[in-house]
Structures are given as structure tokens and as C-alpha cells.
């Protein structure tokens, strides 16, 4: 438990001091609030780790084993970035659970950045999902942070800085969640076509990118151990096979109790199922499915998420909206379990908050 306090304090203090470096009155208030919230969140995380109010998740053991040389990066490539970010904490404490302190600090960094640039939305750094995932040693807060920075650069009006930022973001995503790097490439392709001023060229580019993407989807099953589809209209069958493979991963004891529509979603055809999956990305669980406290907690977060998404669509630039809906559409295709969607929705907060920041800066 001590390790969580030490790491969150060191990492968090570094972040808030950088964010409050101007030294004006607003920066001092931000420093005060950041340090207070850092202490509160660190206490909550340490208490949860000790008492297991919410069952602790141990994913950072992979990152710790990478750092210590017990695992090969080739076998656990999606934990490379987490191992690098956590390296000072692991070196200082030699404990895998020091990663919890890093996640607490990342949330405080996010709050400090929001306070400095747009204090009226800084409270959004403490939505139920963001607080929840800061209590565990999962890599999800790191993914959210990378997506946050990726969308900030994606919305940069300066082409050179945007391309450089996207390159760095793609490398970071490859080292933590490679499928999001693919979405980043797709978002850049669609934005490039969208920004073309010539009305005859833009549809051609969009059609070209769409054909390349669909062709990639038709070949992707080889990497997933599924049979490739020979014709494009068989893609819904491919998505259904992949969905069923994911939906069958959990028994009731392993999380199947939070399957969407109690597991009956697999009985739906592709198009009605996809409609339910899209709705479930925003509202999880559906109100009539709230039977346990964790589900009520997730529904509360859904209310907050919908409000933040509404603010985002009122204020964010077009580029951020493109990225957001690409992410929602892709994640929803394979959603089967509320717990998994709850985790996959966390990076969407990074998209929303980055879009709100860019929208505010564009109006200044």
C-alpha cells in the first residue's frame, strides 16, 4: 500500500508542477486542487487495494515482468508502453502494484491540464469510469492518455505538427493497443478526403479509402484465426463469427453475468444486433438490466458520458467528431459484455476531452 502513495505522489507532483508553471493565481488554485485530489485518489486506491472493495485486477504483472526481463516483448508487445511508463515506479518499489500509483497520477495530470486550459470542464477528469480505472493496475488510463494526446494532434490545424503528432501517437498505440493505431490511420484517411475542397475529388477519395479498408477487413480474419470471406456481402457473417467468439469467452463466473441482454444478443441478426451494440456503448447497462451495484455504477457513468458527449458535439471541431464516431462504430461491432464495453469506453473520454479543449482553443 505504501508503494501506491509514494508513486502517485512522485508522478503526480511532477505533472501538476509542470501544468502550474506560470505561477499566476489560477495556476496556484489548480496546484492546490490537484494536490488535494491527488491525496484523496491515492488514499482511495490504496484502500481499495488493501480491502478489495472492488476486486483488484492484475494486468500490470505482465508489464512488471517485461520490465524485470521475465517476459519477452515479443510475447507481450501490447504491454511495452505500460512497462516503459511504469519503469521508474517499478525500479523504485520493485512491486507490480506500483502501477496503480502511476494510474492515479495520470488522472491528476489530466485534471491539471484541463484546469490550466479550460477549468470549467476540469471536473470531467473525475467521471465514475475514470476514477474507477485509476484504482487498478490496468493499462486503460494509459490508453486514454495516448488517445487524448492523439486527438489533440489530430485536430491541430497545422499540417506539419499534426502529421508529426500522429506518427508518435501511432507508435505509442502500437505498443499499447495496436487496433487503435489502425483506427488512427483510418481517421486520418477519412479526414484527408473530407478536407479536399474539390467536390468531385472528395467522394472518389472516400470511395477509394473505403474499398481499401473493406479489402483489409476481408483479409484480417487470417490474423484472428477465422476463415476469410470471399465476397464483400459476407462481411456481416465475419463480424457475427468474431462477435460469437468474443461472447463465448466468459462463463457466468468470469463476467458473463454482465453480458448484453443477458447473452441473448447472439440470437439477433447482424443489423439489429449492431443497433443494440451502438446504443449500449452510450447506455450500459440498459435500465431494466440494473440488478447489482456495479451495474448501477456503470449506468451512472453512462449518464455522465452522454452529457459529456452532448457537450462535445456542441463544441468540438469536425475532426474530433470524425475520430469519435470511427471509434464508436468500430468498438460497437464486437461488444458483447458490459464490463468490456465499460473499459473500451474509457478511451472515448480521452477523445471527448481533447475535442472539447480543441474547440475552446479554436474559438479564442
Coordinates of C-alpha atoms in Angstrom, one line a residue:
X1 CA 0.0 0.0 0.0
X2 CA 2.9 2.4 0.8
X3 CA 4.1 2.0 -2.8
X4 CA 0.9 3.4 -4.2
X5 CA 1.3 6.6 -2.1
X6 CA 5.0 7.0 -3.0
X7 CA 4.5 6.5 -6.7
X8 CA 1.3 8.5 -7.1
X9 CA 2.9 11.3 -5.1
X10 CA 6.1 11.5 -7.1
X11 CA 4.5 11.1 -10.5
X12 CA 1.5 13.3 -9.7
X13 CA 3.6 16.1 -8.2
X14 CA 5.8 16.2 -11.3
X15 CA 2.7 16.5 -13.5
X16 CA 0.9 19.2 -11.6
X17 CA 4.1 21.3 -11.2
X18 CA 4.5 21.3 -15.0
X19 CA 0.9 22.2 -15.5
X20 CA 1.0 25.1 -13.0
X21 CA 4.4 26.5 -14.1
X22 CA 3.1 30.0 -14.9
X23 CA 2.6 30.9 -11.2
X24 CA -0.5 33.1 -11.7
X25 CA -3.5 32.9 -9.3
X26 CA -5.4 30.4 -11.5
X27 CA -2.3 28.2 -11.6
X28 CA -1.9 28.3 -7.8
X29 CA -5.6 27.3 -7.4
X30 CA -5.1 24.5 -9.9
X31 CA -2.0 23.3 -7.9
X32 CA -3.9 23.4 -4.7
X33 CA -6.9 21.4 -6.1
X34 CA -4.6 19.0 -7.9
X35 CA -2.6 18.1 -4.8
X36 CA -5.7 17.7 -2.7
X37 CA -7.4 15.4 -5.3
X38 CA -4.2 13.5 -5.7
X39 CA -4.1 12.7 -2.0
X40 CA -7.8 11.7 -2.0
X41 CA -7.5 9.5 -5.0
X42 CA -4.3 7.9 -3.7
X43 CA -6.0 7.1 -0.4
X44 CA -9.0 5.6 -2.2
X45 CA -6.7 3.5 -4.5
X46 CA -4.6 2.2 -1.6
X47 CA -7.7 1.4 0.5
X48 CA -9.3 -0.4 -2.4
X49 CA -6.0 -2.4 -3.0
X50 CA -5.9 -3.4 0.7
X51 CA -9.6 -4.1 1.2
X52 CA -10.5 -5.2 -2.3
X53 CA -13.8 -3.3 -2.2
X54 CA -13.7 -3.6 -6.0
X55 CA -11.9 -6.8 -7.0
X56 CA -8.3 -5.9 -7.9
X57 CA -7.1 -6.7 -11.5
X58 CA -3.6 -7.8 -12.0
X59 CA -2.8 -7.0 -15.6
X60 CA 0.3 -4.9 -14.7
X61 CA 2.1 -8.1 -13.7
X62 CA 2.8 -8.5 -17.5
X63 CA 4.3 -5.0 -17.6
X64 CA 6.3 -5.7 -14.5
X65 CA 7.6 -9.0 -15.9
X66 CA 8.6 -7.2 -19.1
X67 CA 10.5 -4.6 -17.1
X68 CA 12.2 -7.3 -15.0
X69 CA 13.1 -9.3 -18.0
X70 CA 11.0 -12.3 -17.1
X71 CA 8.8 -12.0 -20.2
X72 CA 9.7 -11.3 -23.8
X73 CA 8.4 -8.1 -25.5
X74 CA 7.6 -10.3 -28.5
X75 CA 5.1 -12.3 -26.4
X76 CA 3.5 -9.3 -24.6
X77 CA 4.0 -6.4 -27.1
X78 CA 0.8 -4.6 -26.0
X79 CA 2.4 -4.0 -22.6
X80 CA 5.6 -2.4 -23.8
X81 CA 4.4 1.2 -23.4
X82 CA 3.0 0.4 -20.0
X83 CA 6.3 -1.1 -18.9
X84 CA 8.2 1.9 -20.1
X85 CA 5.9 4.4 -18.3
X86 CA 5.9 2.4 -15.2
X87 CA 9.7 1.7 -15.3
X88 CA 10.7 4.3 -12.7
X89 CA 7.9 3.1 -10.3
X90 CA 8.9 -0.5 -10.7
X91 CA 12.6 0.4 -10.2
X92 CA 11.8 2.4 -7.1
X93 CA 9.5 -0.1 -5.4
X94 CA 10.1 -3.5 -7.2
X95 CA 6.4 -4.1 -6.8
X96 CA 3.9 -4.6 -9.7
X97 CA 1.1 -2.8 -7.9
X98 CA 3.1 0.5 -8.1
X99 CA 1.3 0.8 -11.5
X100 CA -1.8 1.8 -9.5
X101 CA 0.0 4.9 -8.3
X102 CA 1.0 5.7 -11.9
X103 CA -2.6 5.5 -13.0
X104 CA -3.7 7.8 -10.1
X105 CA -1.1 10.3 -11.2
X106 CA -2.2 10.1 -14.8
X107 CA -5.7 11.1 -13.8
X108 CA -4.3 14.0 -11.8
X109 CA -2.2 15.1 -14.8
X110 CA -5.3 15.1 -16.9
X111 CA -7.1 17.2 -14.3
X112 CA -4.2 19.7 -14.1
X113 CA -4.1 20.1 -17.9
X114 CA -7.8 20.6 -18.1
X115 CA -7.7 23.1 -15.3
X116 CA -4.9 25.1 -16.9
X117 CA -6.6 25.2 -20.4
X118 CA -10.3 25.1 -19.6
X119 CA -11.0 25.0 -15.8
X120 CA -14.8 24.8 -16.3
X121 CA -14.6 21.3 -17.7
X122 CA -11.8 20.0 -15.4
X123 CA -14.4 18.1 -13.2
X124 CA -14.8 15.8 -16.1
X125 CA -11.4 14.2 -15.2
X126 CA -13.3 12.6 -12.3
X127 CA -16.2 10.8 -14.1
X128 CA -17.1 7.5 -12.5
X129 CA -15.2 5.4 -15.1
X130 CA -12.0 7.4 -14.9
X131 CA -11.9 7.2 -11.1
X132 CA -12.8 3.5 -11.3
X133 CA -10.0 2.5 -13.6
X134 CA -7.4 4.6 -11.8
X135 CA -7.9 2.2 -8.8
X136 CA -6.5 -0.8 -10.7
X137 CA -3.2 -1.8 -12.3
X138 CA -4.8 -2.0 -15.8
X139 CA -3.3 -0.1 -18.7
X140 CA -6.6 1.6 -19.6
X141 CA -5.7 5.1 -18.2
X142 CA -2.5 5.0 -20.3
X143 CA -4.6 4.1 -23.4
X144 CA -6.9 7.0 -22.5
X145 CA -3.9 9.4 -22.2
X146 CA -2.4 8.3 -25.5
X147 CA -5.8 8.8 -27.3
X148 CA -6.2 12.2 -25.6
X149 CA -2.8 13.3 -27.0
X150 CA -3.5 11.7 -30.4
X151 CA -6.8 13.6 -30.8
X152 CA -5.2 16.9 -29.8
X153 CA -2.7 16.4 -32.6
X154 CA -5.3 15.1 -34.9
X155 CA -7.2 18.3 -34.6
X156 CA -4.2 20.6 -35.0
X157 CA -4.8 22.9 -37.9
X158 CA -1.0 23.0 -38.7
X159 CA -0.4 20.1 -41.1
X160 CA 3.3 19.5 -40.2
X161 CA 2.7 19.4 -36.4
X162 CA -0.4 17.2 -36.9
X163 CA 1.5 14.6 -39.0
X164 CA 4.4 14.5 -36.6
X165 CA 2.0 14.1 -33.6
X166 CA 0.1 11.4 -35.4
X167 CA 3.3 9.5 -36.1
X168 CA 4.2 9.5 -32.5
X169 CA 0.7 8.6 -31.4
X170 CA 0.6 5.6 -33.9
X171 CA 3.8 4.2 -32.4
X172 CA 2.5 4.6 -28.9
X173 CA -0.7 2.9 -29.8
X174 CA 1.1 0.0 -31.4
X175 CA 2.9 -0.5 -28.1
X176 CA -0.3 -0.5 -26.0
X177 CA -3.3 -1.3 -28.2
X178 CA -2.5 -1.9 -31.8
X179 CA -6.1 -1.9 -33.1
X180 CA -6.4 1.7 -32.2
X181 CA -3.4 2.5 -34.4
X182 CA -5.4 1.1 -37.3
X183 CA -8.3 3.4 -36.4
X184 CA -6.0 6.3 -36.2
X185 CA -4.8 5.6 -39.8
X186 CA -8.4 5.3 -40.9
X187 CA -9.4 8.5 -39.3
X188 CA -6.5 10.4 -41.0
X189 CA -7.5 8.9 -44.4
X190 CA -11.2 10.0 -43.9
X191 CA -10.2 13.4 -42.7
X192 CA -7.8 13.9 -45.7
X193 CA -10.6 13.1 -48.1
X194 CA -13.1 15.2 -46.1
X195 CA -10.8 18.3 -46.2
X196 CA -10.4 18.2 -50.0
X197 CA -12.1 21.3 -51.4
X198 CA -12.8 19.9 -54.9
X199 CA -16.3 18.4 -54.7
X200 CA -15.6 15.8 -57.5
X201 CA -12.4 14.5 -55.9
X202 CA -13.5 14.1 -52.3
X203 CA -16.1 11.4 -53.0
X204 CA -13.6 9.5 -55.1
X205 CA -11.1 9.5 -52.3
X206 CA -13.6 8.4 -49.7
X207 CA -14.7 5.6 -52.0
X208 CA -11.0 4.6 -52.6
X209 CA -10.3 4.6 -48.8
X210 CA -13.5 2.6 -48.2
X211 CA -12.5 0.0 -50.7
X212 CA -9.0 -0.4 -49.2
X213 CA -10.4 -0.7 -45.7
X214 CA -13.1 -3.3 -46.7
X215 CA -10.4 -5.3 -48.5
X216 CA -8.3 -5.2 -45.4
X217 CA -11.3 -6.4 -43.3
X218 CA -11.8 -9.3 -45.7
X219 CA -8.1 -10.4 -45.2
X220 CA -8.0 -9.7 -41.5
X221 CA -9.6 -13.0 -40.3
X222 CA -6.3 -14.8 -41.1
X223 CA -4.7 -12.9 -38.2
X224 CA -7.6 -13.7 -35.9
X225 CA -7.8 -17.4 -36.7
X226 CA -11.0 -17.1 -38.6
X227 CA -11.9 -18.0 -42.2
X228 CA -11.6 -15.2 -44.7
X229 CA -14.8 -14.2 -46.5
X230 CA -14.7 -14.4 -50.3
X231 CA -17.2 -11.6 -51.1
X232 CA -17.9 -8.3 -49.5
X233 CA -21.5 -9.0 -48.7
X234 CA -20.3 -11.8 -46.4
X235 CA -18.7 -9.4 -44.1
X236 CA -21.7 -9.4 -41.7
X237 CA -21.1 -13.1 -41.3
X238 CA -17.5 -12.4 -40.5
X239 CA -18.5 -9.9 -37.8
X240 CA -21.0 -12.3 -36.4
X241 CA -18.4 -15.1 -36.2
X242 CA -16.0 -12.8 -34.4
X243 CA -18.7 -11.5 -32.1
X244 CA -19.7 -15.0 -31.1
X245 CA -16.0 -15.9 -30.5
X246 CA -15.7 -13.0 -28.1
X247 CA -19.1 -13.5 -26.5
X248 CA -18.2 -17.1 -25.6
X249 CA -15.1 -16.1 -23.7
X250 CA -16.8 -15.6 -20.4
X251 CA -18.7 -18.0 -18.2
X252 CA -21.1 -16.6 -15.6
X253 CA -18.4 -16.8 -13.0
X254 CA -15.9 -14.9 -15.2
X255 CA -18.1 -11.9 -16.1
X256 CA -20.8 -13.4 -18.3
X257 CA -23.4 -12.2 -15.8
X258 CA -23.0 -8.7 -17.4
X259 CA -23.4 -9.9 -21.0
X260 CA -25.6 -7.5 -23.0
X261 CA -29.3 -8.6 -22.9
X262 CA -28.2 -11.5 -20.6
X263 CA -26.4 -13.1 -23.5
X264 CA -29.4 -13.1 -25.9
X265 CA -27.7 -10.7 -28.2
X266 CA -26.1 -13.5 -30.2
X267 CA -29.6 -14.6 -31.3
X268 CA -30.1 -11.3 -33.2
X269 CA -29.2 -10.8 -36.8
X270 CA -26.3 -8.6 -37.6
X271 CA -28.1 -5.3 -38.2
X272 CA -30.5 -5.3 -35.2
X273 CA -27.6 -6.6 -33.0
X274 CA -25.4 -3.7 -34.2
X275 CA -28.1 -1.2 -33.4
X276 CA -28.3 -2.6 -29.8
X277 CA -24.5 -2.5 -29.6
X278 CA -24.3 1.1 -30.6
X279 CA -26.9 2.1 -28.0
X280 CA -25.1 0.0 -25.4
X281 CA -21.9 2.0 -26.0
X282 CA -23.6 5.1 -24.6
X283 CA -26.1 3.5 -22.1
X284 CA -24.8 0.4 -20.2
X285 CA -26.5 -1.5 -18.9
X286 CA -30.0 -0.8 -20.2
X287 CA -32.1 0.5 -17.3
X288 CA -34.2 -2.7 -16.9
X289 CA -30.9 -4.7 -16.5
X290 CA -29.7 -3.0 -13.4
X291 CA -29.6 -5.8 -10.8
X292 CA -26.3 -5.2 -9.0
X293 CA -24.4 -2.3 -7.6
X294 CA -21.6 -2.4 -10.2
X295 CA -24.2 -2.2 -12.9
X296 CA -25.8 0.8 -11.2
X297 CA -22.4 2.4 -11.0
X298 CA -21.9 1.8 -14.8
X299 CA -25.3 3.3 -15.5
X300 CA -24.4 6.4 -13.5
X301 CA -21.3 6.8 -15.6
X302 CA -23.4 6.4 -18.7
X303 CA -25.5 9.4 -17.7
X304 CA -22.3 11.4 -17.3
X305 CA -20.8 10.1 -20.5
X306 CA -23.9 11.1 -22.5
X307 CA -23.7 14.6 -21.1
X308 CA -20.0 15.0 -22.0
X309 CA -20.7 13.6 -25.4
X310 CA -23.5 16.1 -25.9
X311 CA -21.2 19.0 -24.9
X312 CA -18.6 17.5 -27.2
X313 CA -20.9 17.6 -30.2
X314 CA -21.8 21.2 -29.4
X315 CA -18.3 22.5 -29.1
X316 CA -15.7 20.2 -30.6
X317 CA -14.1 20.6 -34.1
X318 CA -15.2 18.4 -37.0
X319 CA -12.0 16.4 -37.0
X320 CA -12.6 15.2 -33.4
X321 CA -16.1 14.2 -34.2
X322 CA -14.8 12.1 -37.1
X323 CA -12.4 10.3 -34.8
X324 CA -15.1 9.8 -32.1
X325 CA -17.6 8.1 -34.4
X326 CA -15.0 5.9 -36.1
X327 CA -14.0 4.7 -32.6
X328 CA -17.7 4.2 -31.5
X329 CA -18.6 2.3 -34.7
X330 CA -15.5 0.0 -34.6
X331 CA -15.8 -0.8 -30.8
X332 CA -19.5 -1.5 -31.0
X333 CA -19.1 -4.1 -33.8
X334 CA -17.7 -6.6 -31.3
X335 CA -19.4 -5.5 -28.0
X336 CA -20.9 -8.4 -26.1
X337 CA -20.2 -7.7 -22.4
X338 CA -21.0 -4.6 -20.4
X339 CA -17.8 -4.9 -18.4
X340 CA -15.7 -5.0 -21.6
X341 CA -17.6 -2.1 -23.1
X342 CA -17.1 -0.1 -19.9
X343 CA -13.4 -0.5 -20.3
X344 CA -13.4 0.2 -24.0
X345 CA -15.4 3.4 -23.4
X346 CA -12.7 4.8 -21.2
X347 CA -10.5 5.9 -24.2
X348 CA -13.6 7.7 -25.6
X349 CA -13.4 10.1 -22.7
X350 CA -9.9 11.0 -24.0
X351 CA -11.4 11.8 -27.4
X352 CA -14.2 13.8 -25.8
X353 CA -12.0 15.9 -23.6
X354 CA -9.4 16.5 -26.3
X355 CA -12.2 17.6 -28.6
X356 CA -13.6 20.0 -26.0
X357 CA -10.2 21.5 -25.5
X358 CA -9.5 22.0 -29.2
X359 CA -13.0 23.5 -29.6
X360 CA -12.3 26.0 -26.9
X361 CA -8.9 26.9 -28.3
X362 CA -10.3 27.4 -31.8
X363 CA -12.8 30.0 -30.5
X364 CA -10.2 32.1 -28.7

